[in-house]
Coordinates of C-alpha atoms and ligand atoms in Angstrom, one line a residue:
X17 CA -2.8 171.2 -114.4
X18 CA -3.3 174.2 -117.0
X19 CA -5.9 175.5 -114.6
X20 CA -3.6 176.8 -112.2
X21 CA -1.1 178.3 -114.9
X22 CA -3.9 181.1 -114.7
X23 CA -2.1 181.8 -111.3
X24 CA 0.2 183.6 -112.7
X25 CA -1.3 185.3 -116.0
X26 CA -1.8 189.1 -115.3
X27 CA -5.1 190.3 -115.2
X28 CA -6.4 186.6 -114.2
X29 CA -7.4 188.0 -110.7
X30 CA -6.2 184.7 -109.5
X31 CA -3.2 185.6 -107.5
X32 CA -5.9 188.8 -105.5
X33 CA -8.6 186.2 -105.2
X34 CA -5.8 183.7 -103.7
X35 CA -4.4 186.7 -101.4
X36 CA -8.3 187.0 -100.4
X37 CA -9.1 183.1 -99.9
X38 CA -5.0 182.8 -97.5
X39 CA -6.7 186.3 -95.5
X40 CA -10.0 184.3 -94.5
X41 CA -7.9 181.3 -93.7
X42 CA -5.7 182.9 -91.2
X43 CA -8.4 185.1 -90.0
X44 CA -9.8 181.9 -89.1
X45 CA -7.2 180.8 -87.0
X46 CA -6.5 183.9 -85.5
X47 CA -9.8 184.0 -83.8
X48 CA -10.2 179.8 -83.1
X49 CA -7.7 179.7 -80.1
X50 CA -4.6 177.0 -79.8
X51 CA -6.5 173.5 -79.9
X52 CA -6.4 171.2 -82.9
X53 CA -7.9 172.8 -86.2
X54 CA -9.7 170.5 -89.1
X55 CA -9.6 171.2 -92.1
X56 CA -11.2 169.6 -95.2
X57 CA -10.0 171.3 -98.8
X58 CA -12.9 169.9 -101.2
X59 CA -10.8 170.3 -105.2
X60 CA -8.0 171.5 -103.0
X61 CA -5.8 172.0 -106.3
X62 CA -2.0 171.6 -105.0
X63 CA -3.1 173.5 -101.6
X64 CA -1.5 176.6 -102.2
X65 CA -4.3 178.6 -100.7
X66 CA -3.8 176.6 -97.4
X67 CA -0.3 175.7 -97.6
X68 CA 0.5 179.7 -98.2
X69 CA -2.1 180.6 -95.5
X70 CA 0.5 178.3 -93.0
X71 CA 3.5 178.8 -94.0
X72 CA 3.8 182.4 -92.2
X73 CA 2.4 180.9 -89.0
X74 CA 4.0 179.8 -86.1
X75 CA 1.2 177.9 -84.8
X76 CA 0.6 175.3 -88.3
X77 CA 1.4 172.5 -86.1
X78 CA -2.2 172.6 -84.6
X79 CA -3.7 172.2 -88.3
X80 CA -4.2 169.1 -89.1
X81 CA -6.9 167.6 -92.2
X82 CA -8.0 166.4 -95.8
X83 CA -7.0 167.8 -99.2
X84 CA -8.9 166.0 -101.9
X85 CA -7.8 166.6 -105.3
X86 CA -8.9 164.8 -108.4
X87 CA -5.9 165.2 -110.8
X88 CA -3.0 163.3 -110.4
X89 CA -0.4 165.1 -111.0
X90 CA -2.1 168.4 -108.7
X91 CA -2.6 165.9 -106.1
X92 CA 1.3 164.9 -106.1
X93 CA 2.4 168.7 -106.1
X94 CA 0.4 168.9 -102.5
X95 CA 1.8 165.9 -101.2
X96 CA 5.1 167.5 -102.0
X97 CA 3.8 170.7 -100.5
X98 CA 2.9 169.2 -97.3
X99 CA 6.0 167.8 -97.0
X100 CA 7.5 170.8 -95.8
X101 CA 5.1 172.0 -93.3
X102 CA 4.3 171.4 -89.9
X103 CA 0.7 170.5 -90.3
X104 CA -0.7 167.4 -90.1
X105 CA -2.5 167.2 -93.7
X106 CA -3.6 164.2 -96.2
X107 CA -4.0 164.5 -99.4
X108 CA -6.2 162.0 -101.4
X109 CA -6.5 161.9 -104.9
X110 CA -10.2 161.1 -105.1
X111 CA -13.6 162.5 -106.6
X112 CA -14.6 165.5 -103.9
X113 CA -18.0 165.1 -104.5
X114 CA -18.2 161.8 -103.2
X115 CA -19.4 162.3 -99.3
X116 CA -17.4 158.9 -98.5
X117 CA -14.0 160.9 -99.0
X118 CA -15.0 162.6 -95.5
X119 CA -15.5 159.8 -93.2
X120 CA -12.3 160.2 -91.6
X121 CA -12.0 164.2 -91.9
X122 CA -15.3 165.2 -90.7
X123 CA -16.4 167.0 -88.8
X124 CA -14.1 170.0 -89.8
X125 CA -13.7 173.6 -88.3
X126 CA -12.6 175.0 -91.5
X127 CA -14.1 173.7 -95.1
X128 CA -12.2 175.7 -98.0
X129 CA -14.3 175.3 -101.2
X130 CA -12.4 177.0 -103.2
X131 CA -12.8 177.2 -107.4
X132 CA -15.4 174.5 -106.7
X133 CA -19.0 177.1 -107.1
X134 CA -18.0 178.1 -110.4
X135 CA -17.4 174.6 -112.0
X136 CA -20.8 172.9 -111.2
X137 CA -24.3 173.6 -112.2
X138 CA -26.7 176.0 -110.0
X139 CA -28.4 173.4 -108.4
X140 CA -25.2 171.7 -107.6
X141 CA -24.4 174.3 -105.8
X142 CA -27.4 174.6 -103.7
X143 CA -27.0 170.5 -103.2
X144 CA -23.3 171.1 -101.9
X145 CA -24.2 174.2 -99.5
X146 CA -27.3 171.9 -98.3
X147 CA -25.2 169.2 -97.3
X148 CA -22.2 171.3 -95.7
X149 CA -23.5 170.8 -92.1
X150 CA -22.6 167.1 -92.5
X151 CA -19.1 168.5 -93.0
X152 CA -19.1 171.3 -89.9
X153 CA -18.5 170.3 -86.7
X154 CA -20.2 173.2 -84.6
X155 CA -18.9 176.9 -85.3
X156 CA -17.3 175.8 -88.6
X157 CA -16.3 178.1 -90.9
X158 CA -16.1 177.6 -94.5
X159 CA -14.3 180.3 -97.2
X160 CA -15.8 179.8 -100.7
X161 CA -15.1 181.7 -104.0
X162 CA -17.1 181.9 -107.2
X163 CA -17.1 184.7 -110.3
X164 CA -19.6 187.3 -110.4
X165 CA -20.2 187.4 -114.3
X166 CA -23.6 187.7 -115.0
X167 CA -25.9 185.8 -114.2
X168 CA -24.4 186.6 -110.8
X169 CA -25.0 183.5 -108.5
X170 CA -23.0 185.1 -105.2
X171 CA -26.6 186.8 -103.7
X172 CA -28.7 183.2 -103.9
X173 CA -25.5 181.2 -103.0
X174 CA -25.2 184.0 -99.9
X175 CA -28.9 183.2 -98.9
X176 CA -28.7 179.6 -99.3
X177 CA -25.9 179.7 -96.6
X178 CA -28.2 181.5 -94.5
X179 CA -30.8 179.3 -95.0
X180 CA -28.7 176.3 -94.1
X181 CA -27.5 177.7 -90.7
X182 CA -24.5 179.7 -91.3
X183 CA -24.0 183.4 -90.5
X184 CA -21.6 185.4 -93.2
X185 CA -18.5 186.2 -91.6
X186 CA -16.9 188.7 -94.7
X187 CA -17.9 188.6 -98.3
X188 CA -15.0 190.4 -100.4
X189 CA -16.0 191.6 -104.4
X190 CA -13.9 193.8 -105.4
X191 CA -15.8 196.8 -108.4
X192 CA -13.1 196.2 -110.6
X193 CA -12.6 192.2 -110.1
X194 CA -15.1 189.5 -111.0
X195 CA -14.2 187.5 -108.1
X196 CA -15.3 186.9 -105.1
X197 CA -14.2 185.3 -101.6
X198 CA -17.0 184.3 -98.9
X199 CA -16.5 183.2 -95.5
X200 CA -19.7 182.0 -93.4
X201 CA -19.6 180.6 -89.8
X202 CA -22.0 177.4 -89.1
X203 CA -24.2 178.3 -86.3
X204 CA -26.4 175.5 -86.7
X205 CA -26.4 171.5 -85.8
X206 CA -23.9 169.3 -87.1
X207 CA -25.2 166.4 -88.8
X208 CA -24.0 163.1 -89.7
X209 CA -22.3 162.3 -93.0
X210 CA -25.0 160.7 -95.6
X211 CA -21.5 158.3 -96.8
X212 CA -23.4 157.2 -100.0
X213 CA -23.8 160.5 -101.4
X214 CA -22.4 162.4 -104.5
X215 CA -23.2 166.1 -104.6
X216 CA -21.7 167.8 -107.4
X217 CA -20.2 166.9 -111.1
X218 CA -17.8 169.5 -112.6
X219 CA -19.1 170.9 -115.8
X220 CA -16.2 173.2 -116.9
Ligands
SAM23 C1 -10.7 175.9 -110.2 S1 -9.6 174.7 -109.6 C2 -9.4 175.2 -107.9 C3 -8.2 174.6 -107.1 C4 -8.0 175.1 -105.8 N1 -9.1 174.9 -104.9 C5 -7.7 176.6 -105.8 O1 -8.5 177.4 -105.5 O2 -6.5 177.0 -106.2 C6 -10.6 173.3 -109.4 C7 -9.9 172.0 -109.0 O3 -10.9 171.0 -108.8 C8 -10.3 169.8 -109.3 N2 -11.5 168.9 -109.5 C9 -12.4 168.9 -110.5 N3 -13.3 167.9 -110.3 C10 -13.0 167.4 -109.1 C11 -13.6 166.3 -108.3 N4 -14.7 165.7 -108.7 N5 -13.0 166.0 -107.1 C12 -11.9 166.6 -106.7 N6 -11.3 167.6 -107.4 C13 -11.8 168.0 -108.6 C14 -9.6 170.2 -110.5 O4 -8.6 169.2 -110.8 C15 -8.9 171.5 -110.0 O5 -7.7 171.3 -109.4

């Protein structure tokens, strides 16, 4: 759980980029209407980007979805989280990158990949982004973060959304911050979920 002690160290840029990533999600849901939202957290952490995103909305009771969290003890924390809130989330402690995970979540209006692009090689990366319209159901949006430090993967990771269908909805990179928060709308074709596949390993 050390990783998210980082929260709360000065200087981390953690608590801005979280501020960022809770922004896009309730953009989001400001603009999608009153119907049912889906949502999919892929490394989800203990959900504090989603559960802090709802917990200052009236309307969390139309969220419903999938955290999936590979560490015990993180995983708990957002069951306990969830507890509290009016949404209508899972949480399954399980390997993210394994597409079988999804095939009760998908297709999702909102994928949060958050802390996930910095973690896995390059061409994970591309992999993950490729296979994201077996995740979308049609108008999706998806809210990403990854550092900047050099080399800087946020311009080919920008173009491989656009290359895979989606439009970029805000991209937010602060000068004085190596973080950064995307958020792309899928404006292609959903496609089925490919349940045998795997599409990233953490390397960090
Ligand atoms: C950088 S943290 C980000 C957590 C959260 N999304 C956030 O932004 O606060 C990465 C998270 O991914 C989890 N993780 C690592 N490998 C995973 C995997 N294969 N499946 C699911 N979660 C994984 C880690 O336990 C950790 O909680």
């Amino acid at each position: 759980m050390e990783w998210h002690e980082a929260y709360t160290r000065p200087g981390s840029g953690l608590a801005e980029r979280l501020a960022e990533v809770r922004t896009a999600i309730n953009h989001y849901l400001d603009m999608s209407g009153t119907g049912f939202a889906r949502v999919i957290s892929m490394c989800s952490g203990d959900g504090r980007d989603l559960l802090g995103a709802l917990a200052v909305r009236d309307d969390a009771s139309r969220v419903e979805g999938l955290l999936v969290e590979y560490d015990p003890g993180l995983a708990e924390r957002a069951r306990k989280a969830i507890e509290g809130s009016p949404a209508h989330l899972t949480v399954r402690c399980a390997d993210a990158a394994d597409s079988s995970v999804y095939a009760e979540a998908a297709p999702a209006e909102l994928v949060l990949m958050c802390g996930v692009f910095g973690n896995i090689s390059d061409q994970d990366v591309h992999g993950t982004i490729a296979a994201l319209p077996q995740l979308c159901g049609a108008g999706a949006h998806v809210i990403w973060t990854r550092h900047r430090e050099g080399p800087d993967l946020t311009p080919l990771i920008r173009e491989w959304f656009r290359t895979t269908g989606f439009e970029e909805v805000s991209f937010v990179a602060p000068d004085n911050a190596s973080w950064s928060v995307g958020s792309h709308r899928f404006t292609g074709t959903p496609q089925p979920l490919d349940v045998g596949a795997h599409w990233f390993n953490f390397v960090r």
